Structures are given as structure tokens and as C-alpha cells.
């Protein structure tokens, strides 16, 4: 009897390792309790295809030797949860959120698993899991701010100041005003406008 079950356990371990590797790439802090594998018959494994795995879901299918095998993941994951209401454009940090362990479930967007230098894209209520879709890059230019505009032609570079007419992140194209003239500039990572 032992010889019948031993190969299955060894092969199941190979399957579980391939599945857990996909989840650990996305969620480095995930604690996998177990992986339930169904529809798998003890057979030699020639190939394992994990490309069908959706890391936002706790179950799915993988292909083993061109046969679909169902799996379910039981795990815990550390995610950010708001400890107070967070208004639009507020930085997400330890003053308004904390890392907590939750059961891994089906997510419609990736939950935040570490603090970033991003701000809230929208109002986030208290005690809410924080997801990537709720965040945006921090503005480096605010409407009304005076910024440097750099115009380069040939070997000559001209720098002048203008008023930003819009908020902007690095890479955004915005309107700026110099006297009565309006220009469109692209904001670089240093907060300068480029013509």
C-alpha cells in the first residue's frame, strides 16, 4: 500500500510547488496552508502548464500532460487595510492604514501588500482593503504652481517660468501659461515642463 500512495504524494508535491511559485511571485508574503488538487490521476508528469492561473483567484485549472486539473488554494495574505477614512490625493501610509493578515480569496483587483509612494485616487472608507485600482502616482506639479519650462533647439536650451494650469504627474502633458500665451508641455521626472 505504501508504494501505491508514495508516487502520488511526490507528484502532487511537484504540482503544488508549480502552483505556489506563481502566487509567490505576485504575493511574496503569502502563507499557503494547502493546495487541493482534483481530477488528477497518478501518472507520469511530462509537462505542467501554469499559464491559466489567475493570481487574483484562489482556484482554477492547470494543464498536466495536456489534461486540465482543478486546484483550490487555501492561504493567508498580508494586505493593507484603511484604519481611517482616506481622502482623494492623500498618501497611503502607516498613519491611515495597517498591514493585516486575511484569508486569500478571489480579488477583483490586486490588493496592496506593501506601502508605496502612491496616493488615493478616490475616497477610501475606514476598514477597507486597499486595492491597486484605488491608487495613483503622486502629483509632482499642482495647478497654479510656477514651473520651469525647457525649450531645446539644436545646441541651445532656453529656460523660462510659467504657471501650471493643471495638476500633473511625470510624463503627463499639461497646459501652462506665460503672460497671455498658453503652451502644452510634457512634465519630466524632475517637475520641469518640456516643449
mmCIF file of N, CA and C in Angstrom, residues 34-96:
data_model
loop_
_atom_site.group_PDB
_atom_site.id
_atom_site.type_symbol
_atom_site.label_atom_id
_atom_site.label_comp_id
_atom_site.label_asym_id
_atom_site.label_seq_id
_atom_site.Cartn_x
_atom_site.Cartn_y
_atom_site.Cartn_z
ATOM 1 N N UNK A 34 -2.514 24.993 2.242
ATOM 2 C CA UNK A 34 -2.553 23.783 1.425
ATOM 3 C C UNK A 34 -3.137 24.092 0.055
ATOM 4 N N UNK A 35 -2.918 23.174 -0.863
ATOM 5 C CA UNK A 35 -3.479 23.260 -2.208
ATOM 6 C C UNK A 35 -4.194 21.943 -2.464
ATOM 7 N N UNK A 36 -5.485 22.035 -2.724
ATOM 8 C CA UNK A 36 -6.295 20.852 -3.010
ATOM 9 C C UNK A 36 -6.292 20.654 -4.517
ATOM 10 N N UNK A 37 -5.925 19.450 -4.949
ATOM 11 C CA UNK A 37 -5.858 19.138 -6.379
ATOM 12 C C UNK A 37 -6.911 18.078 -6.680
ATOM 13 N N UNK A 38 -7.746 18.344 -7.686
ATOM 14 C CA UNK A 38 -8.806 17.397 -8.057
ATOM 15 C C UNK A 38 -8.593 16.940 -9.494
ATOM 16 N N UNK A 39 -9.184 15.846 -9.829
ATOM 17 C CA UNK A 39 -9.155 15.278 -11.187
ATOM 18 C C UNK A 39 -7.759 14.855 -11.625
ATOM 19 N N UNK A 40 -6.880 14.643 -10.663
ATOM 20 C CA UNK A 40 -5.534 14.205 -11.033
ATOM 21 C C UNK A 40 -5.409 12.722 -10.724
ATOM 22 N N UNK A 41 -5.017 11.974 -11.728
ATOM 23 C CA UNK A 41 -4.794 10.534 -11.556
ATOM 24 C C UNK A 41 -3.298 10.304 -11.555
ATOM 25 N N UNK A 42 -2.844 9.446 -10.698
ATOM 26 C CA UNK A 42 -1.428 9.175 -10.544
ATOM 27 C C UNK A 42 -0.835 8.751 -11.893
ATOM 28 N N UNK A 43 -0.110 9.652 -12.490
ATOM 29 C CA UNK A 43 0.500 9.375 -13.784
ATOM 30 C C UNK A 43 1.813 10.136 -13.892
ATOM 31 N N UNK A 44 2.636 9.714 -14.794
ATOM 32 C CA UNK A 44 3.917 10.377 -15.025
ATOM 33 C C UNK A 44 3.650 11.797 -15.538
ATOM 34 N N UNK A 45 4.430 12.753 -15.040
ATOM 35 C CA UNK A 45 4.264 14.146 -15.469
ATOM 36 C C UNK A 45 5.314 14.465 -16.519
ATOM 37 N N UNK A 46 4.835 14.749 -17.732
ATOM 38 C CA UNK A 46 5.737 15.178 -18.801
ATOM 39 C C UNK A 46 5.810 16.703 -18.866
ATOM 40 N N UNK A 47 4.660 17.360 -18.611
ATOM 41 C CA UNK A 47 4.645 18.823 -18.678
ATOM 42 C C UNK A 47 3.588 19.378 -17.725
ATOM 43 N N UNK A 48 3.907 20.520 -17.156
ATOM 44 C CA UNK A 48 2.964 21.257 -16.309
ATOM 45 C C UNK A 48 2.872 22.669 -16.884
ATOM 46 N N UNK A 49 1.654 23.073 -17.239
ATOM 47 C CA UNK A 49 1.415 24.407 -17.799
ATOM 48 C C UNK A 49 0.582 25.204 -16.794
ATOM 49 N N UNK A 50 1.192 26.228 -16.195
ATOM 50 C CA UNK A 50 0.502 27.042 -15.198
ATOM 51 C C UNK A 50 0.047 28.387 -15.772
ATOM 52 N N UNK A 51 0.076 28.536 -17.088
ATOM 53 C CA UNK A 51 -0.269 29.819 -17.717
ATOM 54 C C UNK A 51 -1.735 30.196 -17.547
ATOM 55 N N UNK A 52 -2.603 29.240 -17.197
ATOM 56 C CA UNK A 52 -4.027 29.548 -16.986
ATOM 57 C C UNK A 52 -4.310 30.101 -15.594
ATOM 58 N N UNK A 53 -3.330 30.100 -14.715
ATOM 59 C CA UNK A 53 -3.559 30.563 -13.342
ATOM 60 C C UNK A 53 -3.793 32.071 -13.338
ATOM 61 N N UNK A 54 -4.882 32.471 -12.693
ATOM 62 C CA UNK A 54 -5.165 33.884 -12.465
ATOM 63 C C UNK A 54 -4.843 34.163 -10.996
ATOM 64 N N UNK A 55 -3.758 34.880 -10.694
ATOM 65 C CA UNK A 55 -3.338 35.069 -9.302
ATOM 66 C C UNK A 55 -4.312 35.883 -8.451
ATOM 67 N N UNK A 56 -5.357 36.441 -9.064
ATOM 68 C CA UNK A 56 -6.376 37.145 -8.285
ATOM 69 C C UNK A 56 -7.436 36.177 -7.759
ATOM 70 N N UNK A 57 -7.361 34.917 -8.166
ATOM 71 C CA UNK A 57 -8.353 33.920 -7.758
ATOM 72 C C UNK A 57 -7.685 32.825 -6.934
ATOM 73 N N UNK A 58 -8.455 32.233 -6.031
ATOM 74 C CA UNK A 58 -7.897 31.187 -5.175
ATOM 75 C C UNK A 58 -8.128 29.781 -5.729
ATOM 76 N N UNK A 59 -8.675 29.684 -6.924
ATOM 77 C CA UNK A 59 -8.853 28.381 -7.552
ATOM 78 C C UNK A 59 -8.779 28.550 -9.066
ATOM 79 N N UNK A 60 -8.611 27.447 -9.740
ATOM 80 C CA UNK A 60 -8.522 27.491 -11.191
ATOM 81 C C UNK A 60 -8.069 26.156 -11.743
ATOM 82 N N UNK A 61 -7.528 26.211 -12.946
ATOM 83 C CA UNK A 61 -7.048 24.985 -13.585
ATOM 84 C C UNK A 61 -5.623 25.164 -14.077
ATOM 85 N N UNK A 62 -4.928 24.048 -14.123
ATOM 86 C CA UNK A 62 -3.614 23.982 -14.753
ATOM 87 C C UNK A 62 -3.652 22.806 -15.718
ATOM 88 N N UNK A 63 -2.695 22.757 -16.616
ATOM 89 C CA UNK A 63 -2.622 21.644 -17.565
ATOM 90 C C UNK A 63 -1.453 20.747 -17.207
ATOM 91 N N UNK A 64 -1.760 19.479 -17.038
ATOM 92 C CA UNK A 64 -0.719 18.472 -16.822
ATOM 93 C C UNK A 64 -0.854 17.464 -17.947
ATOM 94 N N UNK A 65 0.210 17.334 -18.736
ATOM 95 C CA UNK A 65 0.202 16.425 -19.897
ATOM 96 C C UNK A 65 -1.027 16.684 -20.784
ATOM 97 N N UNK A 66 -1.351 17.955 -21.012
ATOM 98 C CA UNK A 66 -2.486 18.373 -21.850
ATOM 99 C C UNK A 66 -3.852 18.002 -21.288
ATOM 100 N N UNK A 67 -3.939 17.724 -19.977
ATOM 101 C CA UNK A 67 -5.222 17.477 -19.308
ATOM 102 C C UNK A 67 -5.410 18.569 -18.262
ATOM 103 N N UNK A 68 -6.622 19.115 -18.198
ATOM 104 C CA UNK A 68 -6.901 20.152 -17.214
ATOM 105 C C UNK A 68 -7.149 19.550 -15.844
ATOM 106 N N UNK A 69 -6.490 20.126 -14.846
ATOM 107 C CA UNK A 69 -6.584 19.682 -13.464
ATOM 108 C C UNK A 69 -7.058 20.878 -12.630
ATOM 109 N N UNK A 70 -8.054 20.672 -11.805
ATOM 110 C CA UNK A 70 -8.594 21.729 -10.949
ATOM 111 C C UNK A 70 -7.782 21.812 -9.655
ATOM 112 N N UNK A 71 -7.579 23.032 -9.163
ATOM 113 C CA UNK A 71 -6.916 23.217 -7.872
ATOM 114 C C UNK A 71 -7.657 24.293 -7.071
ATOM 115 N N UNK A 72 -7.535 24.229 -5.760
ATOM 116 C CA UNK A 72 -8.041 25.264 -4.849
ATOM 117 C C UNK A 72 -6.939 25.549 -3.840
ATOM 118 N N UNK A 73 -6.687 26.825 -3.646
ATOM 119 C CA UNK A 73 -5.621 27.294 -2.768
ATOM 120 C C UNK A 73 -6.222 27.776 -1.454
ATOM 121 N N UNK A 74 -5.707 27.300 -0.341
ATOM 122 C CA UNK A 74 -6.077 27.817 0.983
ATOM 123 C C UNK A 74 -4.839 28.521 1.517
ATOM 124 N N UNK A 75 -4.964 29.834 1.716
ATOM 125 C CA UNK A 75 -3.792 30.612 2.108
ATOM 126 C C UNK A 75 -4.195 31.864 2.871
ATOM 127 N N UNK A 76 -3.203 32.493 3.460
ATOM 128 C CA UNK A 76 -3.380 33.793 4.118
ATOM 129 C C UNK A 76 -2.421 34.764 3.429
ATOM 130 N N UNK A 77 -2.844 36.023 3.394
ATOM 131 C CA UNK A 77 -2.040 37.051 2.745
ATOM 132 C C UNK A 77 -2.085 38.321 3.591
ATOM 133 N N UNK A 78 -0.966 39.028 3.628
ATOM 134 C CA UNK A 78 -0.882 40.286 4.371
ATOM 135 C C UNK A 78 -1.201 41.427 3.404
ATOM 136 N N UNK A 79 -2.243 42.206 3.745
ATOM 137 C CA UNK A 79 -2.680 43.296 2.870
ATOM 138 C C UNK A 79 -2.861 44.579 3.672
ATOM 139 N N UNK A 80 -2.924 45.691 2.959
ATOM 140 C CA UNK A 80 -3.166 46.980 3.612
ATOM 141 C C UNK A 80 -4.657 47.211 3.779
ATOM 142 N N UNK A 81 -5.042 47.667 4.974
ATOM 143 C CA UNK A 81 -6.435 47.990 5.279
ATOM 144 C C UNK A 81 -6.464 49.390 5.869
ATOM 145 N N UNK A 82 -7.412 50.195 5.450
ATOM 146 C CA UNK A 82 -7.507 51.567 5.960
ATOM 147 C C UNK A 82 -7.922 51.548 7.426
ATOM 148 N N UNK A 83 -7.285 52.378 8.244
ATOM 149 C CA UNK A 83 -7.628 52.484 9.665
ATOM 150 C C UNK A 83 -8.476 53.722 9.928
ATOM 151 N N UNK A 84 -8.594 54.550 8.917
ATOM 152 C CA UNK A 84 -9.447 55.740 8.971
ATOM 153 C C UNK A 84 -9.843 56.075 7.544
ATOM 154 N N UNK A 85 -10.757 56.999 7.373
ATOM 155 C CA UNK A 85 -11.126 57.384 6.008
ATOM 156 C C UNK A 85 -9.926 58.065 5.357
ATOM 157 N N UNK A 86 -9.744 57.788 4.080
ATOM 158 C CA UNK A 86 -8.625 58.354 3.324
ATOM 159 C C UNK A 86 -9.218 59.145 2.170
ATOM 160 N N UNK A 87 -8.933 60.421 2.135
ATOM 161 C CA UNK A 87 -9.461 61.272 1.078
ATOM 162 C C UNK A 87 -8.607 61.200 -0.182
ATOM 163 N N UNK A 88 -9.226 61.599 -1.285
ATOM 164 C CA UNK A 88 -8.527 61.620 -2.577
ATOM 165 C C UNK A 88 -7.245 62.437 -2.444
ATOM 166 N N UNK A 89 -6.183 61.956 -3.057
ATOM 167 C CA UNK A 89 -4.863 62.594 -3.096
ATOM 168 C C UNK A 89 -4.084 62.508 -1.780
ATOM 169 N N UNK A 90 -4.601 61.782 -0.781
ATOM 170 C CA UNK A 90 -3.830 61.547 0.452
ATOM 171 C C UNK A 90 -2.880 60.383 0.234
ATOM 172 N N UNK A 91 -1.682 60.522 0.782
ATOM 173 C CA UNK A 91 -0.687 59.458 0.711
ATOM 174 C C UNK A 91 -1.147 58.274 1.559
ATOM 175 N N UNK A 92 -0.964 57.054 1.042
ATOM 176 C CA UNK A 92 -1.286 55.846 1.797
ATOM 177 C C UNK A 92 -0.045 55.489 2.614
ATOM 178 N N UNK A 93 -0.152 55.607 3.930
ATOM 179 C CA UNK A 93 0.984 55.292 4.800
ATOM 180 C C UNK A 93 0.490 54.741 6.137
ATOM 181 N N UNK A 94 1.398 54.550 7.081
ATOM 182 C CA UNK A 94 1.050 53.920 8.364
ATOM 183 C C UNK A 94 0.161 54.805 9.238
ATOM 184 N N UNK A 95 -0.010 56.068 8.892
ATOM 185 C CA UNK A 95 -0.894 56.926 9.685
ATOM 186 C C UNK A 95 -2.372 56.698 9.352
ATOM 187 N N UNK A 96 -2.650 56.094 8.188
ATOM 188 C CA UNK A 96 -4.045 55.888 7.797
ATOM 189 C C UNK A 96 -4.367 54.448 7.371
#
